[in-house]
Coordinates of C-alpha atoms and ligand atoms in Angstrom, one line a residue:
Chain B
M1 CA 44.6 0.2 38.2
P2 CA 44.0 -3.4 37.0
A3 CA 43.3 -3.8 33.3
E4 CA 39.8 -4.5 32.4
T5 CA 39.1 -7.6 30.3
I6 CA 36.8 -6.8 27.3
L7 CA 37.1 -10.1 25.5
E8 CA 37.7 -13.6 26.7
V9 CA 37.9 -16.6 24.3
K10 CA 38.0 -20.0 26.1
N11 CA 38.9 -23.3 24.4
I12 CA 37.1 -22.4 21.1
S13 CA 36.8 -25.1 18.5
K14 CA 34.9 -25.0 15.2
S15 CA 34.4 -27.7 12.7
F16 CA 32.5 -27.6 9.5
K17 CA 30.7 -30.6 7.9
D18 CA 32.0 -31.0 4.4
G19 CA 30.0 -33.8 2.8
H20 CA 30.8 -36.9 4.9
S21 CA 34.0 -35.6 6.5
T22 CA 34.3 -32.8 9.0
I23 CA 37.1 -30.3 8.9
E24 CA 38.3 -28.8 12.1
V25 CA 39.0 -25.1 11.3
L26 CA 39.7 -23.9 14.8
K27 CA 41.4 -26.0 17.5
D28 CA 41.1 -25.1 21.1
I29 CA 41.8 -21.4 21.0
T30 CA 42.2 -19.4 24.2
F31 CA 43.1 -15.8 24.7
S32 CA 41.8 -12.5 26.2
I33 CA 42.1 -8.8 25.4
Q34 CA 42.1 -5.9 27.7
K35 CA 40.8 -2.4 27.4
G36 CA 43.0 -0.2 25.2
E37 CA 44.7 -3.1 23.4
F38 CA 45.0 -3.2 19.6
V39 CA 45.6 -6.8 18.5
A40 CA 46.7 -8.1 15.1
I41 CA 46.0 -11.6 13.8
L42 CA 48.2 -12.8 11.0
G43 CA 48.2 -16.1 9.1
P44 CA 48.1 -17.8 5.8
S45 CA 44.9 -18.0 3.7
G46 CA 42.4 -20.6 4.9
S47 CA 43.9 -20.8 8.4
G48 CA 40.6 -19.8 10.0
K49 CA 41.1 -16.1 10.8
S50 CA 37.8 -15.0 9.4
T51 CA 36.1 -17.9 11.1
L52 CA 37.5 -16.9 14.5
L53 CA 36.5 -13.3 14.0
S54 CA 33.0 -14.4 13.0
I55 CA 32.7 -16.4 16.2
I56 CA 33.9 -13.5 18.3
G57 CA 31.6 -11.2 16.4
A58 CA 28.5 -13.2 17.3
L59 CA 28.0 -14.2 13.6
L60 CA 28.8 -17.8 14.1
T61 CA 28.5 -20.1 17.1
P62 CA 31.5 -22.2 18.0
S63 CA 31.4 -26.0 18.1
Q64 CA 33.0 -26.0 21.5
G65 CA 34.2 -23.4 24.0
H66 CA 32.9 -20.0 25.2
V67 CA 33.2 -16.3 24.2
N68 CA 32.8 -13.7 26.9
I69 CA 32.3 -10.1 26.0
E70 CA 32.5 -7.8 28.9
N71 CA 31.9 -10.8 31.2
D72 CA 28.8 -12.0 29.5
T73 CA 29.0 -15.4 27.9
I74 CA 27.3 -15.0 24.5
T75 CA 27.9 -18.6 23.4
N76 CA 24.4 -19.8 24.4
Y77 CA 22.5 -16.7 23.2
N78 CA 19.7 -17.1 20.6
S79 CA 19.9 -15.3 17.3
K80 CA 17.8 -12.4 18.6
Q81 CA 20.2 -11.8 21.5
L82 CA 23.2 -12.2 19.2
T83 CA 21.8 -9.5 16.9
K84 CA 21.5 -7.3 19.9
V85 CA 25.1 -8.0 20.9
R86 CA 26.3 -7.0 17.4
A87 CA 24.2 -3.9 17.5
Q88 CA 25.3 -2.7 20.9
R89 CA 28.7 -4.2 21.9
I90 CA 30.6 -4.8 18.7
G91 CA 31.8 -2.4 16.0
F92 CA 32.6 -4.1 12.7
I93 CA 35.0 -3.0 10.0
F94 CA 34.9 -5.2 6.9
Q95 CA 37.4 -6.0 4.1
S96 CA 35.5 -3.8 1.7
A97 CA 33.9 -0.8 3.3
N98 CA 30.4 -2.3 2.7
L99 CA 28.7 1.1 3.0
I100 CA 25.1 1.4 2.0
P101 CA 25.2 3.0 -1.5
Y102 CA 22.2 5.3 -1.1
L103 CA 23.1 6.9 2.2
T104 CA 25.3 9.9 2.6
V105 CA 28.4 9.6 4.8
Q106 CA 26.7 11.1 7.8
D107 CA 23.6 9.0 7.3
Q108 CA 25.7 5.9 7.3
L109 CA 26.5 6.8 10.9
L110 CA 23.0 7.9 11.8
L111 CA 21.6 4.6 10.6
I112 CA 23.3 2.9 13.5
Q113 CA 21.4 5.2 15.9
N114 CA 18.2 4.7 14.0
M115 CA 18.5 0.9 14.2
A116 CA 19.0 1.1 17.9
K117 CA 15.7 3.1 18.0
G118 CA 17.5 5.8 19.9
K119 CA 16.6 9.1 18.4
R120 CA 19.1 10.7 20.7
R121 CA 19.8 14.3 20.0
S122 CA 23.4 13.5 20.7
S123 CA 23.7 11.3 17.7
D124 CA 24.0 14.2 15.3
K125 CA 26.7 15.8 17.3
K126 CA 28.5 12.5 17.8
S127 CA 28.5 11.6 14.1
L128 CA 29.9 15.0 13.2
E129 CA 32.6 14.6 15.9
L130 CA 33.6 11.2 14.5
L131 CA 33.7 12.5 10.9
E132 CA 35.8 15.4 12.1
N133 CA 38.3 13.0 13.9
L134 CA 38.6 10.9 10.8
G135 CA 39.1 13.9 8.5
L136 CA 35.8 13.4 6.7
S137 CA 33.8 16.5 7.6
H138 CA 33.8 18.0 4.2
H139 CA 32.4 14.7 2.8
R140 CA 29.5 14.7 5.2
N141 CA 26.9 14.9 2.5
S142 CA 28.7 12.8 -0.1
Y143 CA 27.6 9.4 -1.3
P144 CA 30.0 6.4 -1.1
R145 CA 30.3 6.3 -4.9
S146 CA 32.1 9.6 -4.9
L147 CA 34.7 8.6 -2.2
S148 CA 38.1 7.0 -2.7
G149 CA 38.8 3.6 -1.2
G150 CA 40.6 5.0 1.8
E151 CA 37.9 7.5 2.5
K152 CA 35.2 4.7 2.3
Q153 CA 37.2 2.7 4.8
R154 CA 37.5 5.7 7.1
V155 CA 33.7 6.0 7.0
A156 CA 33.4 2.4 7.9
I157 CA 35.7 3.0 10.9
A158 CA 33.5 5.9 12.0
R159 CA 30.4 3.7 11.5
A160 CA 32.0 1.0 13.7
L161 CA 32.6 3.5 16.5
M162 CA 29.1 5.0 16.3
N163 CA 27.5 2.6 18.7
D164 CA 30.1 3.2 21.3
A165 CA 30.9 -0.5 21.4
N166 CA 34.0 -1.5 23.5
L167 CA 35.1 -4.2 21.0
I168 CA 36.1 -3.4 17.4
L169 CA 36.6 -6.2 15.0
A170 CA 38.3 -5.6 11.6
D171 CA 38.7 -8.3 8.9
E172 CA 41.5 -7.2 6.5
P173 CA 40.4 -3.6 6.6
T174 CA 43.3 -2.6 4.3
A175 CA 43.1 -5.4 1.7
S176 CA 41.6 -3.2 -0.9
L177 CA 43.9 -0.2 -0.3
D178 CA 47.5 0.5 -1.4
S179 CA 50.0 0.3 1.4
E180 CA 50.2 4.0 2.1
K181 CA 46.5 4.5 2.4
G182 CA 46.2 1.2 4.2
R183 CA 48.7 2.3 6.8
N184 CA 46.8 5.5 7.2
V185 CA 43.6 3.6 7.9
V186 CA 45.3 1.3 10.5
E187 CA 46.8 4.4 12.2
M188 CA 43.3 5.8 12.6
I189 CA 42.0 2.6 14.1
A190 CA 44.9 2.5 16.5
C191 CA 44.4 6.1 17.4
E192 CA 40.7 5.6 18.1
V193 CA 41.3 2.5 20.2
R194 CA 43.8 4.3 22.4
N195 CA 41.9 7.6 22.8
R196 CA 38.6 5.9 23.5
Q197 CA 40.0 3.0 25.5
K198 CA 38.4 0.3 23.3
A199 CA 39.7 -3.2 22.5
A200 CA 40.3 -4.1 18.8
I201 CA 41.2 -7.1 16.8
M202 CA 42.4 -6.7 13.3
V203 CA 43.0 -9.6 10.8
T204 CA 45.6 -8.7 8.3
H205 CA 48.1 -10.1 5.8
D206 CA 50.3 -7.1 5.9
H207 CA 53.3 -7.5 8.2
R208 CA 54.2 -3.8 7.9
M209 CA 51.2 -2.9 10.0
I210 CA 52.2 -4.9 13.1
D211 CA 54.3 -2.0 14.6
L212 CA 51.0 -0.2 15.1
C213 CA 49.6 -3.0 17.2
D214 CA 50.1 -3.8 20.8
R215 CA 50.0 -7.6 20.4
V216 CA 50.4 -9.9 17.5
F217 CA 48.9 -13.4 17.1
Y218 CA 49.7 -15.9 14.4
M219 CA 47.1 -18.3 13.1
Q220 CA 48.5 -21.6 11.8
D221 CA 46.2 -24.6 10.9
G222 CA 43.5 -23.6 13.3
T223 CA 45.8 -22.8 16.3
L224 CA 46.7 -19.4 17.6
V225 CA 50.1 -18.4 19.0
E226 CA 51.1 -15.1 20.4
N227 CA 54.3 -13.6 19.2
S228 CA 56.0 -11.6 21.9
K229 CA 57.0 -8.3 20.3
Chain Y
M1 CA 11.6 4.5 7.3
F2 CA 15.1 5.8 7.5
L3 CA 16.4 3.4 4.8
A4 CA 13.1 3.3 2.7
L5 CA 12.8 7.0 2.1
R6 CA 16.5 7.6 1.4
E7 CA 16.6 4.8 -1.1
L8 CA 13.5 6.0 -2.9
K9 CA 15.1 9.4 -3.2
Q10 CA 18.3 8.1 -4.5
A11 CA 17.0 5.6 -7.0
K12 CA 14.1 7.8 -8.3
L13 CA 14.1 6.5 -11.9
R14 CA 13.9 2.8 -10.9
Y15 CA 11.0 3.4 -8.5
F16 CA 9.3 5.9 -10.8
L17 CA 9.1 3.2 -13.5
V18 CA 7.4 0.6 -11.3
C19 CA 5.1 3.4 -10.0
A20 CA 4.3 4.2 -13.6
I21 CA 3.3 0.6 -14.3
M22 CA 1.1 0.7 -11.2
V23 CA -0.5 3.9 -12.4
A24 CA -1.2 2.5 -15.8
I25 CA -2.8 -0.7 -14.4
L26 CA -4.8 1.1 -11.8
F27 CA -6.0 3.6 -14.4
L28 CA -7.2 0.6 -16.5
V29 CA -8.8 -1.0 -13.5
F30 CA -10.6 2.2 -12.7
F31 CA -11.7 2.7 -16.2
I32 CA -13.1 -0.9 -16.5
T33 CA -14.8 -0.6 -13.1
G34 CA -16.4 2.7 -14.2
L35 CA -17.5 1.3 -17.5
A36 CA -18.9 -1.9 -15.9
K37 CA -20.7 0.1 -13.3
G38 CA -21.9 2.6 -16.0
L39 CA -23.2 -0.2 -18.3
S40 CA -24.9 -1.9 -15.3
H41 CA -26.5 1.4 -14.4
A42 CA -27.7 2.1 -17.9
D43 CA -28.9 -1.4 -18.3
S44 CA -30.7 -2.0 -15.0
S45 CA -30.8 1.1 -12.8
S46 CA -34.6 1.2 -13.1
L47 CA -34.9 -2.3 -11.6
Q48 CA -32.5 -1.4 -8.9
S49 CA -34.6 1.7 -8.2
L50 CA -38.0 -0.1 -8.1
K51 CA -39.9 0.9 -5.0
A52 CA -40.2 -2.7 -3.6
D53 CA -38.4 -5.3 -1.7
Y54 CA -39.8 -8.1 -3.7
I55 CA -41.3 -8.6 -7.1
V56 CA -43.8 -11.3 -8.0
T57 CA -44.0 -12.6 -11.5
N58 CA -45.4 -15.6 -13.3
K59 CA -43.4 -18.9 -13.1
E60 CA -42.4 -19.0 -16.8
A61 CA -40.5 -15.7 -16.9
D62 CA -37.6 -16.9 -14.8
G63 CA -37.2 -13.5 -13.2
V64 CA -37.1 -11.6 -16.6
L65 CA -39.8 -9.0 -15.8
V66 CA -40.6 -8.0 -19.3
K67 CA -41.4 -11.6 -20.2
S68 CA -43.8 -12.1 -17.3
E69 CA -47.6 -11.7 -17.8
L70 CA -50.2 -11.5 -15.1
T71 CA -54.0 -11.1 -15.6
P72 CA -56.0 -8.8 -13.3
K73 CA -57.3 -11.8 -11.6
E74 CA -53.9 -13.1 -10.9
V75 CA -52.8 -9.7 -9.7
K76 CA -55.6 -9.7 -7.2
Q77 CA -54.7 -13.2 -6.0
I78 CA -51.1 -12.2 -5.4
Q79 CA -52.1 -9.0 -3.6
K80 CA -54.2 -11.1 -1.3
E81 CA -51.5 -13.7 -0.6
V82 CA -48.5 -11.4 0.1
N83 CA -50.5 -9.8 2.8
A84 CA -48.8 -6.5 2.3
H85 CA -49.2 -3.3 0.4
A86 CA -48.8 -4.6 -3.2
T87 CA -49.1 -2.7 -6.4
P88 CA -49.0 -4.0 -10.0
I89 CA -46.6 -2.6 -12.7
K90 CA -46.8 -2.8 -16.5
M91 CA -43.5 -2.4 -18.4
Y92 CA -43.5 -1.9 -22.1
M93 CA -41.1 -0.5 -24.7
S94 CA -42.2 2.2 -27.1
S95 CA -40.8 5.2 -28.8
I96 CA -41.3 9.0 -28.8
Q97 CA -41.8 10.9 -32.0
Q98 CA -39.1 13.5 -32.4
Q99 CA -38.8 16.4 -34.9
N100 CA -35.9 16.2 -37.4
K101 CA -34.4 13.3 -35.4
N102 CA -34.8 9.6 -35.1
D103 CA -37.4 8.4 -32.7
L104 CA -36.4 8.0 -29.1
D105 CA -36.7 4.5 -27.7
I106 CA -38.1 4.6 -24.2
M107 CA -39.7 2.2 -21.6
Y108 CA -43.0 2.9 -19.9
F109 CA -43.5 1.9 -16.3
A110 CA -47.2 2.2 -15.9
V111 CA -48.2 2.1 -12.2
D112 CA -50.9 3.2 -9.9
T113 CA -49.6 6.7 -9.2
K114 CA -51.4 7.0 -5.9
E115 CA -50.1 3.7 -4.6
Y116 CA -46.5 3.7 -5.9
G117 CA -43.7 4.8 -3.6
N118 CA -41.9 8.1 -3.8
L119 CA -39.5 8.5 -6.7
K120 CA -36.1 10.3 -6.4
I121 CA -37.3 13.5 -8.0
I122 CA -34.7 16.0 -9.1
E123 CA -37.1 18.5 -10.7
G124 CA -40.9 18.9 -10.9
K125 CA -43.7 16.9 -9.3
Q126 CA -43.7 13.7 -7.2
I127 CA -45.5 10.7 -8.7
H128 CA -48.6 11.0 -6.4
D129 CA -49.4 14.4 -7.9
L130 CA -49.4 13.2 -11.5
K131 CA -52.6 13.9 -13.6
T132 CA -53.5 11.2 -16.1
N133 CA -51.8 12.9 -19.0
E134 CA -48.7 13.8 -17.1
V135 CA -45.5 11.7 -16.8
I136 CA -42.2 11.7 -14.9
V137 CA -39.2 10.8 -17.0
D138 CA -35.6 9.9 -16.4
Q139 CA -33.1 12.8 -16.4
S140 CA -31.2 11.2 -19.3
M141 CA -33.9 12.7 -21.5
K142 CA -32.6 16.1 -20.6
Q143 CA -29.6 15.3 -22.8
Q144 CA -32.0 14.9 -25.7
G145 CA -33.1 18.4 -25.0
Y146 CA -36.3 17.8 -23.1
K147 CA -37.4 20.2 -20.4
L148 CA -40.1 20.4 -17.8
N149 CA -43.6 20.9 -19.3
D150 CA -42.5 19.7 -22.7
T151 CA -45.0 17.5 -24.6
L152 CA -44.1 14.0 -25.7
E153 CA -45.9 12.2 -28.5
D154 CA -46.0 8.4 -28.4
K155 CA -45.2 7.0 -31.8
N156 CA -47.6 4.0 -31.5
S157 CA -50.6 5.4 -29.7
K158 CA -50.2 9.0 -30.9
K159 CA -51.1 10.0 -27.3
E160 CA -49.5 13.1 -25.9
Y161 CA -48.1 13.5 -22.4
K162 CA -46.7 16.4 -20.5
I163 CA -43.4 16.1 -18.6
A164 CA -44.3 16.9 -15.1
G165 CA -41.1 15.8 -13.4
F166 CA -37.6 14.4 -13.8
T167 CA -36.3 11.4 -11.8
K168 CA -32.9 9.8 -11.7
D169 CA -31.4 6.3 -11.8
N170 CA -34.2 5.0 -14.0
T171 CA -33.0 3.5 -17.3
Y172 CA -33.6 0.1 -18.7
S173 CA -31.4 -1.3 -21.5
F174 CA -30.1 2.2 -22.1
A175 CA -33.6 3.5 -22.6
P176 CA -35.0 6.2 -20.3
I177 CA -38.0 5.2 -18.1
I178 CA -41.3 7.1 -18.4
F179 CA -43.5 6.8 -15.3
I180 CA -47.1 6.9 -16.4
S181 CA -50.4 6.4 -14.7
N182 CA -52.0 3.0 -15.3
K183 CA -55.2 4.8 -16.1
N184 CA -53.8 5.3 -19.5
L185 CA -53.8 1.5 -20.2
N186 CA -56.5 -0.3 -22.0
K187 CA -59.0 -1.6 -19.6
P188 CA -60.5 -3.9 -18.4
Q189 CA -58.5 -7.0 -19.3
Q190 CA -55.2 -5.3 -18.6
I191 CA -52.1 -7.6 -18.5
Y192 CA -49.5 -6.6 -16.0
N193 CA -45.8 -7.7 -15.7
A194 CA -45.4 -8.0 -12.0
V195 CA -46.7 -7.1 -8.6
L196 CA -44.4 -5.1 -6.3
Y197 CA -44.5 -5.1 -2.5
S198 CA -42.3 -4.4 0.5
G199 CA -42.0 -6.6 3.5
K200 CA -41.0 -10.2 4.1
K201 CA -40.4 -12.6 1.3
V202 CA -43.5 -14.6 0.5
D203 CA -43.6 -17.6 -1.9
V204 CA -46.9 -17.3 -3.7
D205 CA -48.2 -20.6 -5.1
H206 CA -48.0 -20.9 -8.9
F207 CA -45.9 -17.6 -9.0
A208 CA -42.3 -16.7 -8.4
T209 CA -41.0 -14.1 -6.0
F210 CA -37.7 -12.3 -6.6
S211 CA -35.6 -9.6 -4.9
R212 CA -34.6 -6.6 -7.0
E213 CA -31.0 -7.9 -7.3
E214 CA -32.3 -11.2 -8.6
T215 CA -34.4 -9.5 -11.3
V216 CA -31.3 -7.4 -12.3
K217 CA -29.2 -10.5 -12.7
A218 CA -31.9 -12.2 -14.6
M219 CA -31.8 -9.5 -17.3
P220 CA -30.6 -11.1 -20.6
G221 CA -26.9 -10.6 -21.0
Y222 CA -26.4 -8.8 -17.7
K223 CA -24.4 -11.5 -15.9
E224 CA -22.3 -12.2 -19.0
T225 CA -21.3 -8.6 -19.4
Q226 CA -20.5 -8.0 -15.8
G227 CA -18.8 -11.3 -15.5
S228 CA -16.4 -10.4 -18.3
F229 CA -15.5 -7.1 -16.7
T230 CA -14.9 -8.8 -13.4
M231 CA -12.6 -11.3 -15.0
M232 CA -10.6 -8.4 -16.7
K233 CA -10.3 -6.7 -13.3
V234 CA -9.2 -9.8 -11.5
F235 CA -6.5 -10.4 -14.2
L236 CA -5.3 -6.8 -14.0
F237 CA -5.0 -7.1 -10.3
I238 CA -3.0 -10.3 -10.6
I239 CA -0.7 -8.8 -13.2
A240 CA -0.2 -5.7 -11.1
A241 CA 0.6 -7.6 -8.0
F242 CA 2.9 -9.9 -9.9
V243 CA 4.8 -7.1 -11.5
S244 CA 5.4 -5.2 -8.3
S245 CA 6.2 -8.4 -6.3
V246 CA 8.8 -9.5 -8.9
F247 CA 10.2 -6.0 -9.1
F248 CA 10.8 -5.9 -5.3
Y249 CA 11.9 -9.5 -5.3
I250 CA 14.7 -8.8 -7.8
L251 CA 15.8 -5.7 -6.0
T252 CA 15.9 -7.7 -2.8
I253 CA 18.0 -10.4 -4.4
Q254 CA 20.4 -7.8 -5.7
K255 CA 20.7 -6.3 -2.2
S256 CA 21.0 -9.5 -0.3
H257 CA 24.7 -8.8 0.4
Q258 CA 23.8 -5.4 1.6
F259 CA 21.2 -6.9 3.9
G260 CA 23.8 -9.3 5.2
V261 CA 26.0 -6.3 6.1
L262 CA 23.1 -4.6 7.8
K263 CA 22.5 -7.7 9.8
A264 CA 26.2 -8.0 10.7
I265 CA 26.1 -4.5 12.2
G266 CA 23.1 -5.4 14.2
A267 CA 20.0 -4.8 12.1
K268 CA 17.0 -7.0 12.9
S269 CA 15.3 -8.7 9.9
W270 CA 12.2 -6.8 10.7
Y271 CA 14.0 -3.5 10.5
I272 CA 15.0 -4.3 6.9
A273 CA 11.7 -5.9 6.0
K274 CA 9.8 -2.9 7.3
G275 CA 11.7 -0.7 4.9
I276 CA 10.6 -2.8 1.9
L277 CA 7.0 -2.9 3.1
I278 CA 7.1 0.9 3.5
Q279 CA 8.4 1.3 0.0
V280 CA 5.7 -1.0 -1.4
A281 CA 3.1 1.0 0.5
I282 CA 4.4 4.4 -0.6
L283 CA 4.6 3.4 -4.3
T284 CA 1.2 1.8 -4.2
V285 CA -0.5 4.7 -2.6
L286 CA 1.3 7.1 -4.9
G287 CA 0.3 5.1 -7.9
W288 CA -3.3 5.0 -6.6
G289 CA -3.3 8.7 -6.1
I290 CA -2.1 9.5 -9.6
G291 CA -4.4 6.9 -11.1
T292 CA -7.3 8.5 -9.3
L293 CA -6.5 12.0 -10.5
G294 CA -6.1 10.6 -14.0
I295 CA -9.5 8.8 -14.0
Y296 CA -11.2 11.9 -12.7
G297 CA -9.5 13.9 -15.4
I298 CA -10.7 11.5 -18.1
K299 CA -14.2 11.4 -16.6
S300 CA -14.5 15.1 -16.9
I301 CA -13.8 15.0 -20.6
L302 CA -15.9 11.9 -21.3
P303 CA -19.2 12.7 -23.1
N304 CA -22.3 12.7 -20.9
T305 CA -23.9 9.9 -22.9
M306 CA -21.0 7.6 -22.1
P307 CA -22.1 5.1 -19.5
F308 CA -19.5 5.7 -16.8
V309 CA -20.2 5.5 -13.1
L310 CA -17.3 5.5 -10.6
P311 CA -18.1 6.4 -7.0
F312 CA -15.1 7.3 -4.8
K313 CA -16.0 4.4 -2.5
L314 CA -15.2 2.0 -5.3
I315 CA -11.9 3.8 -6.0
L316 CA -11.0 3.5 -2.4
A317 CA -11.9 -0.2 -2.2
T318 CA -9.9 -0.8 -5.3
G319 CA -6.9 0.9 -3.6
V320 CA -7.3 -1.2 -0.5
V321 CA -7.4 -4.5 -2.5
F322 CA -4.5 -3.4 -4.6
L323 CA -2.4 -2.4 -1.6
S324 CA -3.2 -5.7 0.2
L325 CA -2.2 -7.7 -2.9
N326 CA 1.1 -5.9 -3.2
I327 CA 1.9 -6.3 0.5
I328 CA 1.1 -10.0 0.2
G329 CA 3.3 -10.2 -2.9
S330 CA 6.2 -8.5 -1.1
M331 CA 6.2 -11.2 1.5
L332 CA 8.4 -13.0 -1.0
S333 CA 11.0 -10.3 -0.5
V334 CA 10.5 -10.3 3.3
F335 CA 11.2 -14.0 3.3
K336 CA 14.4 -13.4 1.3
V337 CA 15.4 -10.7 3.8
I338 CA 14.9 -13.1 6.7
K339 CA 17.2 -15.6 5.0
A340 CA 19.9 -13.0 4.2
D341 CA 23.1 -14.2 5.9
A342 CA 25.1 -11.8 8.1
L343 CA 28.2 -14.0 7.5
E344 CA 28.3 -12.7 4.0
A345 CA 29.7 -9.5 5.2
I346 CA 32.9 -11.0 6.6
G347 CA 35.9 -12.4 4.8
R348 CA 34.6 -11.7 1.3
V349 CA 34.8 -8.9 -1.2
E350 CA 31.5 -7.6 -2.7
Ligands
LIG1 N1 30.7 -22.5 6.1 C1 31.8 -23.2 5.8 N2 31.7 -24.5 5.5 C2 32.8 -25.3 5.2 N3 34.0 -24.8 5.3 C3 34.2 -23.6 5.7 C4 33.1 -22.7 6.0 N4 33.6 -21.5 6.3 C5 34.9 -21.6 6.3 N5 35.3 -22.8 5.9 C6 36.7 -23.3 5.8 O1 37.4 -22.9 6.9 C7 38.7 -22.6 6.6 C8 39.1 -21.2 7.2 O2 38.3 -20.2 6.5 P1 38.6 -18.7 6.8 O3 37.7 -17.9 6.0 O4 38.4 -18.5 8.3 O5 40.1 -18.5 6.4 P2 40.9 -17.1 6.5 O6 42.0 -17.4 7.5 O7 40.1 -16.0 6.8 O8 41.5 -17.0 5.1 P3 41.8 -15.7 4.2 O9 43.0 -15.2 4.7 O10 41.9 -16.3 2.8 O11 40.6 -14.8 4.4 C9 38.8 -22.6 5.1 O12 39.5 -23.8 4.7 C10 37.4 -22.7 4.6 O13 37.2 -23.4 3.4
LIG2 MG1 39.4 -14.2 5.8

């Protein structure tokens, strides 16, 4: 069975205007990711990792090049279409969990269904199943303030999986955790990606995580190079 | 709805406080509205209740009925010119002798009882059935202890009249009206105040024609009193709208990172803005409801003599205006939501 391409990035460049000069943050980046792959992007601070992830995540538009998600070119979409792409095709995990403070753990997940206007019966069951998988069942009715950092990040993973998107994007999901809890969180992402046959990109600073990933990229001064494992 | 309600539930104290401010302000608005309406009623309800579309007076009175004087000849002339069923009225202040109490100031409306239109009678006879020595009085005299068939003695003329009926909405400058037959007036050179008629507006040469509302507004002090109350209400509305707008605006600014996150995970601006509008609406309607209960509670313990009139229609209208102002004010927050940047969510710690 041929592998299915989830994400295709073609010749992406991005430059920002900074006063009179322009700085080129991303330079001609090309790569693609198949179903079931968990990819790590490493690199020094300021090398453009978050910028690349924002472009892939339909939050920023590139200066040049194209992004294809499941064979649709999103580069020329308007902001309304981009919002829809984020809602339906991408699951985000942020550096800090970024949970909504006044929602219970389960409501954090149900919110995703509510936003999609789908009041599907299945969403209750699905949220419970996700919480079960991530070992959060007993915290179903807790508020974020009563969770530990690792638990919060696990809720964020569950939230990113809730819309059944095929592409998961994570920007330093372990930055605010100690290495043991961090590793635990990355293991969970890896596990979900393999079991559910998704594609995932994780930006990280932590070299100890790369054994959990299928492929590793290094970002250096706006260019991306793959490191054969 | 999903976000709005859950947030209200979680941050009860915060929203309770802003709701309390709304209740306090709405209560004040209701109170001032009731007082303004009550004072207006006590001042001028008899003019508003006149059985006529138009009132003709002499030119010099400027619409102030009690200042106008018409001779019988002039009354005849007006009756001829307006070409409609027209009847003269004489209005004069007097007082009623009372035992062991101060005299009661009243106002006589002397009319042709056969010609005058039907009064709003709440007890006793209609005006057409009055005998010469019988009168119909405003119900506010009941608070002074008067009953049907009681006898009144006029302090000036020493004449006695029997109360044959009670009417309502008939006070002038806080004094109750006594409807009396014009047969009691001194003939034949009787001076009248005005001629009343219903129909189309006719400008009679050398006289002035006014609608009922115009004669009310012409009452000395009326416009000034009502104008001050209106100004107070307007300012209260502005203060209330300002307070709630600023409150929601500050909350929105505090939450702009959160809104960025919501947008990053696919929320439309409208989805977030809708939540704010729903919260504003819920708090306003809740504040309005509590304020309404409060004002009815106060109304029930106010003394009867206090001029306070507050129809529910007015409370409802106040609520609608208040809600609209708050919604308009929250557009400031909506605008901020639209501008919230989804990029904030990525690559940055809260
Ligand atoms: N909106 C912007 N305007 C101007 N410059 C920007 C903008 N966004 C990012 N940059 C610049 O682009 C470069 C790359 O930023 P980016 O956030 O992608 O780095 P990063 O690799 O994620 O770094 P870190 O590891 O510290 O998170 C930085 O030099 C930054 O200053
Ligand atoms: Mg970054």
